[in-house]
Coordinates of N, CA and C in Angstrom, one line a residue:
X1 N -13.6 0.3 -6.1 CA -12.3 0.9 -6.3 C -11.5 1.0 -5.0
X2 N -12.2 1.4 -4.0 CA -11.4 1.6 -2.7 C -10.9 0.2 -2.2
X3 N -11.5 -0.9 -2.6 CA -11.0 -2.2 -2.2 C -9.7 -2.5 -2.9
X4 N -9.6 -2.1 -4.1 CA -8.4 -2.3 -4.9 C -7.2 -1.4 -4.3
X5 N -7.5 -0.2 -3.9 CA -6.5 0.6 -3.3 C -6.1 0.1 -2.0
X6 N -7.0 -0.4 -1.2 CA -6.7 -1.0 0.1 C -5.9 -2.3 -0.1
X7 N -6.2 -3.1 -1.0 CA -5.5 -4.3 -1.3 C -4.0 -4.0 -1.7
X8 N -3.9 -3.0 -2.6 CA -2.6 -2.6 -3.0 C -1.8 -2.0 -1.9
X9 N -2.4 -1.3 -1.0 CA -1.7 -0.8 0.2 C -1.2 -1.9 1.1
X10 N -2.0 -2.9 1.3 CA -1.6 -4.0 2.2 C -0.5 -4.9 1.5
X11 N -0.6 -5.1 0.2 CA 0.4 -5.9 -0.6 C 1.7 -5.1 -0.6
X12 N 1.7 -3.8 -0.8 CA 3.0 -3.1 -0.7 C 3.6 -3.1 0.6
X13 N 2.8 -3.2 1.7 CA 3.3 -3.3 3.0 C 4.0 -4.6 3.2
X14 N 3.5 -5.7 2.6 CA 4.2 -7.0 2.7 C 5.4 -7.1 1.8
X15 N 5.3 -6.6 0.6 CA 6.4 -6.8 -0.3 C 7.6 -5.8 0.0
X16 N 7.2 -4.5 0.3 CA 8.2 -3.5 0.5 C 8.1 -2.9 1.9
X17 N 8.4 -3.6 3.0 CA 8.2 -3.1 4.3 C 9.0 -1.9 4.6
X18 N 10.2 -1.8 4.0 CA 11.1 -0.7 4.3 C 10.7 0.6 3.6
X19 N 10.0 0.5 2.4 CA 9.6 1.7 1.7 C 8.1 2.0 1.8
X20 N 7.4 1.3 2.7 CA 6.0 1.4 2.8 C 5.6 2.9 3.2
X21 N 6.3 3.4 4.2 CA 5.9 4.8 4.7 C 6.1 5.8 3.6
X22 N 7.2 5.7 2.9 CA 7.5 6.7 1.8 C 6.5 6.5 0.7
X23 N 6.1 5.3 0.4 CA 5.3 5.0 -0.7 C 3.8 5.5 -0.5
X24 N 3.3 5.5 0.7 CA 1.9 5.8 1.0 C 1.7 7.1 1.7
X25 N 2.7 8.0 1.7 CA 2.5 9.3 2.3 C 2.6 10.4 1.3
X26 N 2.0 11.5 1.6 CA 2.1 12.7 0.7 C 1.2 12.6 -0.5
X27 N 1.7 13.0 -1.6 CA 0.9 13.1 -2.8 C 0.4 11.8 -3.4
X28 N 1.0 10.7 -3.2 CA 0.5 9.4 -3.6 C -0.8 9.0 -2.9
X29 N -0.8 9.3 -1.6 CA -2.0 9.0 -0.9 C -3.2 9.9 -1.3
X30 N -2.9 11.2 -1.6 CA -3.9 12.1 -2.0 C -4.5 11.7 -3.4
X31 N -3.6 11.3 -4.3 CA -4.0 10.8 -5.6 C -4.9 9.6 -5.5
X32 N -4.5 8.6 -4.7 CA -5.3 7.4 -4.5 C -6.7 7.7 -4.0
X33 N -6.8 8.7 -3.0 CA -8.1 9.0 -2.5 C -8.9 9.8 -3.5
X34 N -8.3 10.7 -4.3 CA -9.1 11.4 -5.3 C -9.6 10.6 -6.4
X35 N -8.8 9.5 -6.8 CA -9.2 8.6 -7.9 C -10.5 7.9 -7.4
X36 N -10.7 7.7 -6.1 CA -11.9 7.0 -5.7 C -13.0 8.0 -5.4
X37 N -12.7 9.2 -4.9 CA -13.7 10.1 -4.4 C -14.4 10.9 -5.5
X38 N -13.6 11.4 -6.4 CA -14.1 12.3 -7.4 C -15.2 11.7 -8.4
X39 N -14.9 10.5 -8.9 CA -15.9 9.9 -9.8 C -17.2 9.6 -9.0
X40 N -17.1 9.1 -7.8 CA -18.3 8.9 -7.0 C -19.1 10.1 -6.7
X41 N -18.4 11.2 -6.4 CA -19.0 12.5 -6.2 C -19.7 13.0 -7.4
X42 N -19.1 12.9 -8.6 CA -19.7 13.3 -9.8 C -21.0 12.5 -10.1
X43 N -20.9 11.2 -10.0 CA -22.1 10.4 -10.3 C -23.2 10.6 -9.3
X44 N -22.8 10.8 -8.0 CA -23.8 11.1 -7.0 C -24.5 12.4 -7.3
X45 N -23.8 13.4 -7.7 CA -24.4 14.7 -8.0 C -25.3 14.6 -9.2
X46 N -24.9 13.9 -10.2 CA -25.8 13.7 -11.4 C -27.1 13.0 -11.0
X47 N -26.9 12.0 -10.2 CA -28.1 11.2 -9.7 C -29.0 12.1 -8.8
X48 N -28.4 12.9 -8.0 CA -29.2 13.8 -7.1 C -29.9 14.9 -7.7
X49 N -29.3 15.5 -8.7 CA -29.9 16.7 -9.3 C -30.7 16.4 -10.6
X50 N -30.7 15.2 -11.1 CA -31.6 14.8 -12.2 C -32.6 13.8 -11.8
X51 N -33.7 13.8 -12.5 CA -34.8 12.9 -12.1 C -34.4 11.5 -12.5
X52 N -34.4 10.6 -11.6 CA -34.0 9.2 -11.9 C -35.0 8.2 -11.4
X53 N -34.9 7.0 -11.9 CA -35.7 5.9 -11.4 C -34.8 4.7 -11.3
X54 N -35.0 3.9 -10.3 CA -34.2 2.7 -10.1 C -34.9 1.6 -10.9
X55 N -34.1 0.9 -11.8 CA -34.6 -0.2 -12.6 C -33.7 -1.4 -12.5
X56 N -34.3 -2.6 -12.7 CA -33.5 -3.8 -12.7 C -32.8 -4.0 -14.0
X57 N -31.5 -4.2 -13.9 CA -30.7 -4.4 -15.2 C -30.9 -5.8 -15.7
X58 N -30.3 -6.0 -16.9 CA -30.4 -7.4 -17.5 C -29.6 -8.4 -16.7
X59 N -28.7 -7.9 -15.9 CA -27.9 -8.9 -15.0 C -28.5 -9.1 -13.7
X60 N -29.7 -8.5 -13.4 CA -30.4 -8.6 -12.1 C -30.0 -7.6 -11.1
X61 N -29.2 -6.6 -11.4 CA -28.8 -5.6 -10.4 C -29.7 -4.4 -10.6
X62 N -29.7 -3.5 -9.6 CA -30.5 -2.3 -9.6 C -29.6 -1.1 -10.0
X63 N -30.0 -0.4 -11.0 CA -29.2 0.8 -11.5 C -30.1 2.0 -11.7
X64 N -29.6 3.2 -11.5 CA -30.4 4.4 -11.8 C -30.6 4.6 -13.3
X65 N -31.8 5.0 -13.7 CA -32.0 5.3 -15.1 C -32.5 6.8 -15.1
X66 N -31.8 7.6 -15.9 CA -32.2 9.0 -16.0 C -33.5 9.2 -16.8
X67 N -34.4 9.9 -16.2 CA -35.7 10.2 -16.8 C -35.6 11.5 -17.6
X68 N -36.5 11.7 -18.6 CA -36.5 13.0 -19.3 C -37.2 14.0 -18.6

């Protein structure tokens, strides 16, 4: 997700160079950071405080599986 926000940031700098500072300062920047940070923090806490096991998914990736 942070890659998408960074790409949007760079694209807006190219398309709107005059409005770039106003666009990425203040509350908009805080919202962009929180949209990335809070879901990751929540999932990290769930994984940290619950018993988990890393398993290989059907696509070949490694994902945490919550144990009982």
